[in-house]
mmCIF file of C-alpha atoms in Angstrom:
data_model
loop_
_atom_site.group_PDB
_atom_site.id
_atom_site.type_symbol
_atom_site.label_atom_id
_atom_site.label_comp_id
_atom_site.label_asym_id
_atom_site.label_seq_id
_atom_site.Cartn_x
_atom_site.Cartn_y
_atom_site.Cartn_z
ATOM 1 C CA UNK A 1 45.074 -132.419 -74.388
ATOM 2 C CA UNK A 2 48.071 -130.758 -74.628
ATOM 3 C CA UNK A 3 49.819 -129.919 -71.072
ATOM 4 C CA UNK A 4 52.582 -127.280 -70.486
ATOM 5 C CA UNK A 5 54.675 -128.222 -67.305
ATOM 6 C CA UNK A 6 56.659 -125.027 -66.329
ATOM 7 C CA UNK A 7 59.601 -125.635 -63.764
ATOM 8 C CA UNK A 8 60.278 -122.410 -62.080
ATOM 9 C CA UNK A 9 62.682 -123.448 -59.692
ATOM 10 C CA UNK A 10 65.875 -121.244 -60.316
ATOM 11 C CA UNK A 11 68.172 -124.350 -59.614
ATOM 12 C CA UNK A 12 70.020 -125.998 -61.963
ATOM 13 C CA UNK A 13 69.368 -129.504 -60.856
ATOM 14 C CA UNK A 14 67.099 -131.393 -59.124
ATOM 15 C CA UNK A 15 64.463 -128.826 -57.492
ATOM 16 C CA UNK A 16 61.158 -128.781 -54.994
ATOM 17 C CA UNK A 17 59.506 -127.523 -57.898
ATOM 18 C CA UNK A 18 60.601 -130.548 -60.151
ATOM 19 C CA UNK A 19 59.693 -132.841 -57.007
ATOM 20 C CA UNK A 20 56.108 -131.827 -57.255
ATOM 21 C CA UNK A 21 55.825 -132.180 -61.080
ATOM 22 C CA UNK A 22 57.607 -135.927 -60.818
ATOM 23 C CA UNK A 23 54.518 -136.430 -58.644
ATOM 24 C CA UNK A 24 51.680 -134.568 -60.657
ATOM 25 C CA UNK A 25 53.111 -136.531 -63.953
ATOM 26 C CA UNK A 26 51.275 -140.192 -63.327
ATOM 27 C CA UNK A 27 48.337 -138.422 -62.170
ATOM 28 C CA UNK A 28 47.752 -137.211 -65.809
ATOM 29 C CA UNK A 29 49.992 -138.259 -68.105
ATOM 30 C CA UNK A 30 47.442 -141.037 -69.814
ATOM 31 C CA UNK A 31 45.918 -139.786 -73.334
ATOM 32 C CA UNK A 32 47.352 -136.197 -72.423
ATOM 33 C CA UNK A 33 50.684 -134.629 -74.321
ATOM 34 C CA UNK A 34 52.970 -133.814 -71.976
ATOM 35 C CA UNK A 35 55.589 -131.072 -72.407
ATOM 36 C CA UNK A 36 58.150 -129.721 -69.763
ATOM 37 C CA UNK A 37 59.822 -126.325 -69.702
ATOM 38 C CA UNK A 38 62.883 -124.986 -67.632
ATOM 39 C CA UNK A 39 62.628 -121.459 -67.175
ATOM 40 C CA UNK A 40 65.153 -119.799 -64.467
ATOM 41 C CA UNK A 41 68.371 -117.686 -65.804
ATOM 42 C CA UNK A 42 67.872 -118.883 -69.177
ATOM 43 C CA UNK A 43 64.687 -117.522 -70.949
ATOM 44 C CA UNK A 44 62.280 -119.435 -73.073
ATOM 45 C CA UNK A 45 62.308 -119.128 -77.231
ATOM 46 C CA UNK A 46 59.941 -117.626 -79.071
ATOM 47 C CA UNK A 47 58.843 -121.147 -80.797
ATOM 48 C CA UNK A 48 58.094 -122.258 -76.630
ATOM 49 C CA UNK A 49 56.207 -119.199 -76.270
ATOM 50 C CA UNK A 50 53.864 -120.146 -79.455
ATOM 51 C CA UNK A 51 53.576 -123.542 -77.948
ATOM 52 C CA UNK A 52 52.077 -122.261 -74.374
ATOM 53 C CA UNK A 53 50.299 -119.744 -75.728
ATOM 54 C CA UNK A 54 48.438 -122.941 -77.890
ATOM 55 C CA UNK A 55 48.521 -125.345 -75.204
ATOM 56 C CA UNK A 56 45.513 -126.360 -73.292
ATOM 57 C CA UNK A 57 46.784 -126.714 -69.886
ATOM 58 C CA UNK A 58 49.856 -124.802 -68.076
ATOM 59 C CA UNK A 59 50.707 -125.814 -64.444
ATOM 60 C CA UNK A 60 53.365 -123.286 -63.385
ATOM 61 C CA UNK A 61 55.293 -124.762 -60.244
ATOM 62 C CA UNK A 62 57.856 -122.556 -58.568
ATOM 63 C CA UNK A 63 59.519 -121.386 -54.878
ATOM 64 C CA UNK A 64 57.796 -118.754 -52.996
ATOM 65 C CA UNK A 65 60.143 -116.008 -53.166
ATOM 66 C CA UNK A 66 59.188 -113.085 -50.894
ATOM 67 C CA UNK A 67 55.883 -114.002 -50.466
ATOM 68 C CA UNK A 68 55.924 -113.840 -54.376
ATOM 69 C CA UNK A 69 57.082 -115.200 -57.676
ATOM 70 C CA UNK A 70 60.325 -115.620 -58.546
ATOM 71 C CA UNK A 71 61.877 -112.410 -60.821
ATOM 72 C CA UNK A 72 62.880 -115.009 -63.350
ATOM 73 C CA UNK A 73 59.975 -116.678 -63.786
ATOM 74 C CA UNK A 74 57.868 -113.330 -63.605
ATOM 75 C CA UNK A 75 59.489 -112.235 -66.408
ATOM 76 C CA UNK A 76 58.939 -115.160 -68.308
ATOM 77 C CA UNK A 77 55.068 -114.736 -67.689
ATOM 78 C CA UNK A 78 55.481 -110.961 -68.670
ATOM 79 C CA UNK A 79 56.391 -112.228 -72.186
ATOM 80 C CA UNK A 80 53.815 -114.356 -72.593
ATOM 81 C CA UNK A 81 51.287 -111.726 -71.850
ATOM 82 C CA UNK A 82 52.607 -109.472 -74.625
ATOM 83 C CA UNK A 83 53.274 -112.288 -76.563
ATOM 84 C CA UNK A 84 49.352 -113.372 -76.018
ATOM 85 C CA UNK A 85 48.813 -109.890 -77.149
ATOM 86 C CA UNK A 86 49.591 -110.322 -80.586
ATOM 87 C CA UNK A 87 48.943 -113.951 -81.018
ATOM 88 C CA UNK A 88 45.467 -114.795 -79.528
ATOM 89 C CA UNK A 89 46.342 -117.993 -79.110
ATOM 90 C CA UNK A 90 44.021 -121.058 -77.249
ATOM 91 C CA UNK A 91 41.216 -118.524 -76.319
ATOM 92 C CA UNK A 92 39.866 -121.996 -73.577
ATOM 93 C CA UNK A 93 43.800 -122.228 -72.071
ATOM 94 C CA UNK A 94 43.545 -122.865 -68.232
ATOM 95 C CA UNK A 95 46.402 -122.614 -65.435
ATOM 96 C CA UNK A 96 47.003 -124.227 -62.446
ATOM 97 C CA UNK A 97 50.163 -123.648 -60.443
ATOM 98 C CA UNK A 98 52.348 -125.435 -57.804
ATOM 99 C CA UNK A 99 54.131 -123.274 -55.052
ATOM 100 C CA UNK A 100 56.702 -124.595 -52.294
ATOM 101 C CA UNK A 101 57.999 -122.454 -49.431
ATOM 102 C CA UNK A 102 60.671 -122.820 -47.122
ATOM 103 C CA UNK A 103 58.262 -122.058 -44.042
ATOM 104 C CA UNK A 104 55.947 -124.837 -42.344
ATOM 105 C CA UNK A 105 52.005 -123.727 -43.545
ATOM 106 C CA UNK A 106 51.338 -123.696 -46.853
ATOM 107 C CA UNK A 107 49.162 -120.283 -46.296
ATOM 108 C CA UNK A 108 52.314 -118.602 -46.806
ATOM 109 C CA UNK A 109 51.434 -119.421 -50.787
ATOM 110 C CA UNK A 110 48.712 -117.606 -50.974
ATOM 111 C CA UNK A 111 49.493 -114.072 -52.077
ATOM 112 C CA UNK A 112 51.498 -115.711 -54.552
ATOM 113 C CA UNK A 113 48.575 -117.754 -55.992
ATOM 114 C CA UNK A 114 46.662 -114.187 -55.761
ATOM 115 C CA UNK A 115 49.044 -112.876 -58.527
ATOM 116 C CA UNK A 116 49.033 -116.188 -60.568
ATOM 117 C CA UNK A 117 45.281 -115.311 -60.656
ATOM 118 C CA UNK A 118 46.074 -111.869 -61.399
ATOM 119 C CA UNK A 119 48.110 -112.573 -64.498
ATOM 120 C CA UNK A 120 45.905 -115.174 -65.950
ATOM 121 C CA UNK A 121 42.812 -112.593 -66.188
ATOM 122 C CA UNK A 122 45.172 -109.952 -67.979
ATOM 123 C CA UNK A 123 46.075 -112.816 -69.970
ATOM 124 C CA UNK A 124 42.916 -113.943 -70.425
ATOM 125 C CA UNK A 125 43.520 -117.477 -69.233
ATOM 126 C CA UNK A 126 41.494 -119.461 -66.661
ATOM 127 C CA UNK A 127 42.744 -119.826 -63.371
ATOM 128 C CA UNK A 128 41.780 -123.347 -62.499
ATOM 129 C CA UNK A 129 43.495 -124.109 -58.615
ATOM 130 C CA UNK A 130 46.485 -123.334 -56.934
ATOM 131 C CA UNK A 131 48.397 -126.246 -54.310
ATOM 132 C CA UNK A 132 50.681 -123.894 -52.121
ATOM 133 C CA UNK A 133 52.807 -126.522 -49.905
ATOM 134 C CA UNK A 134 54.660 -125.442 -46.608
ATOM 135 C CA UNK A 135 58.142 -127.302 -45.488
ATOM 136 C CA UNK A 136 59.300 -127.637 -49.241
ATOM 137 C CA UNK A 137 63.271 -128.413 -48.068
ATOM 138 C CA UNK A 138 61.586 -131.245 -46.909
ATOM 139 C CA UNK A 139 60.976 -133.099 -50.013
ATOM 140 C CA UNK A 140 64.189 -133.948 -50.835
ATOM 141 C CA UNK A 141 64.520 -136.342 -48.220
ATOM 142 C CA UNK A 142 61.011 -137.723 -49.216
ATOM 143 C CA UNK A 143 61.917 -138.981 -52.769
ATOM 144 C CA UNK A 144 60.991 -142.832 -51.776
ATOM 145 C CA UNK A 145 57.722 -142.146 -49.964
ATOM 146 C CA UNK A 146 54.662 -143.362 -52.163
ATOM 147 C CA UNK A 147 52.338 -139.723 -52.743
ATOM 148 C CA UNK A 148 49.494 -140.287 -50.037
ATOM 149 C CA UNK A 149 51.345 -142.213 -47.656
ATOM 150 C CA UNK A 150 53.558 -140.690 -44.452
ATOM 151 C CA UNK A 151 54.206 -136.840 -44.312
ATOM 152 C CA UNK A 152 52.950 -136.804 -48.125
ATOM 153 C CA UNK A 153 49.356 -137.817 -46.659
ATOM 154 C CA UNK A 154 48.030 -134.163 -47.170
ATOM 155 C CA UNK A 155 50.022 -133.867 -51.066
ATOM 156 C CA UNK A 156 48.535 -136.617 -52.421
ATOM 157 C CA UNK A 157 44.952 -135.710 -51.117
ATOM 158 C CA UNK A 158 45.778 -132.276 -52.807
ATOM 159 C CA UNK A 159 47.099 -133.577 -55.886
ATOM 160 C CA UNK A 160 44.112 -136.105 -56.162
ATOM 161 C CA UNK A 161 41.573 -132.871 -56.210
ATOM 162 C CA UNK A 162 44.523 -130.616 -58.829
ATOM 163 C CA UNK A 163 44.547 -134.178 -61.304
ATOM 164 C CA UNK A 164 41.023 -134.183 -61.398
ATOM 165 C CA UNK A 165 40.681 -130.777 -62.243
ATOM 166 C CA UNK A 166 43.472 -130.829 -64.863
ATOM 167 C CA UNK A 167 41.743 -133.322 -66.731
ATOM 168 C CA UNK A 168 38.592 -132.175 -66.246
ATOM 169 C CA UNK A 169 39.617 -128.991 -67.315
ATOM 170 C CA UNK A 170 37.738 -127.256 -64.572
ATOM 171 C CA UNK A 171 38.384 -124.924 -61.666
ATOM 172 C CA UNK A 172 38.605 -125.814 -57.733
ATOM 173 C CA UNK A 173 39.412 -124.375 -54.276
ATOM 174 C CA UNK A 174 43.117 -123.797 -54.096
ATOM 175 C CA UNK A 175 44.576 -126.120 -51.327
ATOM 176 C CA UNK A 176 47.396 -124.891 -48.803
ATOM 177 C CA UNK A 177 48.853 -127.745 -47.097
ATOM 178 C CA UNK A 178 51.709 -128.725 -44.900
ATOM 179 C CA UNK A 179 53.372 -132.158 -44.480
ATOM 180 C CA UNK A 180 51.739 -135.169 -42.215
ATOM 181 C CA UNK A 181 54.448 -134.087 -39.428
ATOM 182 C CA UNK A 182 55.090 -132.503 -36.436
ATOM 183 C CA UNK A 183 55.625 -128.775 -36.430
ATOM 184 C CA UNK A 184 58.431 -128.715 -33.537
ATOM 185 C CA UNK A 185 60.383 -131.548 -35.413
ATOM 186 C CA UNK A 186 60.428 -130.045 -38.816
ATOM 187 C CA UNK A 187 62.077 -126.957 -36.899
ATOM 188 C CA UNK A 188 64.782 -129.186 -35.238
ATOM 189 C CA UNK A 189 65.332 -130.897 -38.453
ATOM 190 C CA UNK A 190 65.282 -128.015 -40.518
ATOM 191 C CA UNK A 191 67.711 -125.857 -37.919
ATOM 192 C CA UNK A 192 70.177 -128.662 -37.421
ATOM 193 C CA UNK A 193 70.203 -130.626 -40.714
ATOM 194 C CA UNK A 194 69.478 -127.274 -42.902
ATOM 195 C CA UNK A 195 69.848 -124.577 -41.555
ATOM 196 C CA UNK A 196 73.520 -125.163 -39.678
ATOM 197 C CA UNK A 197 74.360 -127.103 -42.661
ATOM 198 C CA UNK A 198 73.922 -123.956 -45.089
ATOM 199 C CA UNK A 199 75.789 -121.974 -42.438
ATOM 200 C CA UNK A 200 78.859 -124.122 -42.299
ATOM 201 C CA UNK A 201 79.024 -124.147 -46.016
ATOM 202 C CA UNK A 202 79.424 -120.416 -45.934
ATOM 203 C CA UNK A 203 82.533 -120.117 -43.112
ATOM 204 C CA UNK A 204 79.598 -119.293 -40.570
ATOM 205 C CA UNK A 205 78.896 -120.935 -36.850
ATOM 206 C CA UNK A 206 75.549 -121.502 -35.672
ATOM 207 C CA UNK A 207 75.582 -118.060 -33.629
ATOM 208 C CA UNK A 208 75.908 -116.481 -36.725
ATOM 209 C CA UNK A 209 72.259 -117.299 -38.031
ATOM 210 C CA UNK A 210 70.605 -115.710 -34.418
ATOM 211 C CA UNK A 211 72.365 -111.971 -34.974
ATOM 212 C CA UNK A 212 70.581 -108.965 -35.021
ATOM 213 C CA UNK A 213 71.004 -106.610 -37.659
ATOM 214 C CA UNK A 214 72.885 -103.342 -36.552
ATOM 215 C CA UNK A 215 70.362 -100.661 -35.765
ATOM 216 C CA UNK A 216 71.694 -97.295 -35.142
ATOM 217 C CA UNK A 217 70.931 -95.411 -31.723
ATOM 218 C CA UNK A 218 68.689 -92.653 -31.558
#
């Protein structure tokens, strides 16, 4: 089969999104083509959009965004609807799609896997399964834990169920996980290693993050 891999991650190197292909890759790569696509600032070709548009599998992986999917990405799937318009294309292509947010439960994927959905019936694609994972800032300190093992218990049940359904071309219940770890640490972590971090980088103090924004008096 030929498999699209879309990275949606906006980032210009290593990403969440990319994280979450690295570990979908082993899962299917035997007798399947695999092909990889960047999309963030920098738009696709039209030669890439003839080759999803004749692919047999596309697993979309981006950041939750607002609840939603990235403009840059949208976009990108707004050109391969008109471009599926004129060019019929695989009429049995199917799409799964990998979403990270920055919150703890994965749940917080699910309006966003709602309008992956969406788009693949005005495409007419087949929506096969969406994996919506919570704590994504997480996974870049997770790069040497085996899939299955640790906090990456839940991901590699998840990506067990997504592999089989990839290559059995076939549609499941989306999953929406969070990592094999405490919910108060990940908020220390994330607040003191991330969060503060980010700040500091940006001339701010800790205080700065827990402001109010100005409201006017009535």
């Amino acid at each position: 089969m030929k498999m699209a891999l879309i990275n949606g991650s906006p980032k210009g190197g290593p990403s969440n999104s990319g994280f979450l292909l690295d570990k979908l890759k082993p899962l299917i790569t035997e007798g399947n083509e695999l092909n990889s696509y960047r999309v963030n600032a920098k738009q696709l070709k039209p030669e890439q959009y003839r080759e999803l548009n004749e692919a047999d599998v596309i697993v979309l992986a981006f950041p939750l965004y607002f609840d939603a999917i990235p403009s840059h990405l949208l976009r990108m799937m707004v050109e391969l609807e008109n471009y599926r318009q004129s060019e019929p294309g695989n009429p049995n292509l199917i799409v799964y799609t990998l979403i990270n947010n920055g919150f703890f439960e994965g749940r917080q994927c699910i309006i966003a896997a709602d309008m992956v959905s969406n788009w693949c019936i005005r495409c007419g694609f087949r929506f096969g399964m969406a994996v919506g994972h919570g704590a994504g800032e997480m996974f870049n300190n997770l790069k040497q834990v085996p899939l299955g093992k640790g906090p990456l218990k839940n991901l590699g049940k998840a990506m067990a169920r997504l592999s089989t359904a990839i290559l059995t071309r076939s549609s499941a219940e989306s999953l929406f996980i969070q990592p094999n770890f405490p919910r108060m640490l990940w908020r220390l972590s994330a607040t003191h290693f991330f969060w503060h971090r980010k700040a500091k980088q940006n001339g701010l103090r800790p205080k700065d993050l827990r402001k109010q924004p100005f409201q006017e008096s009535r």
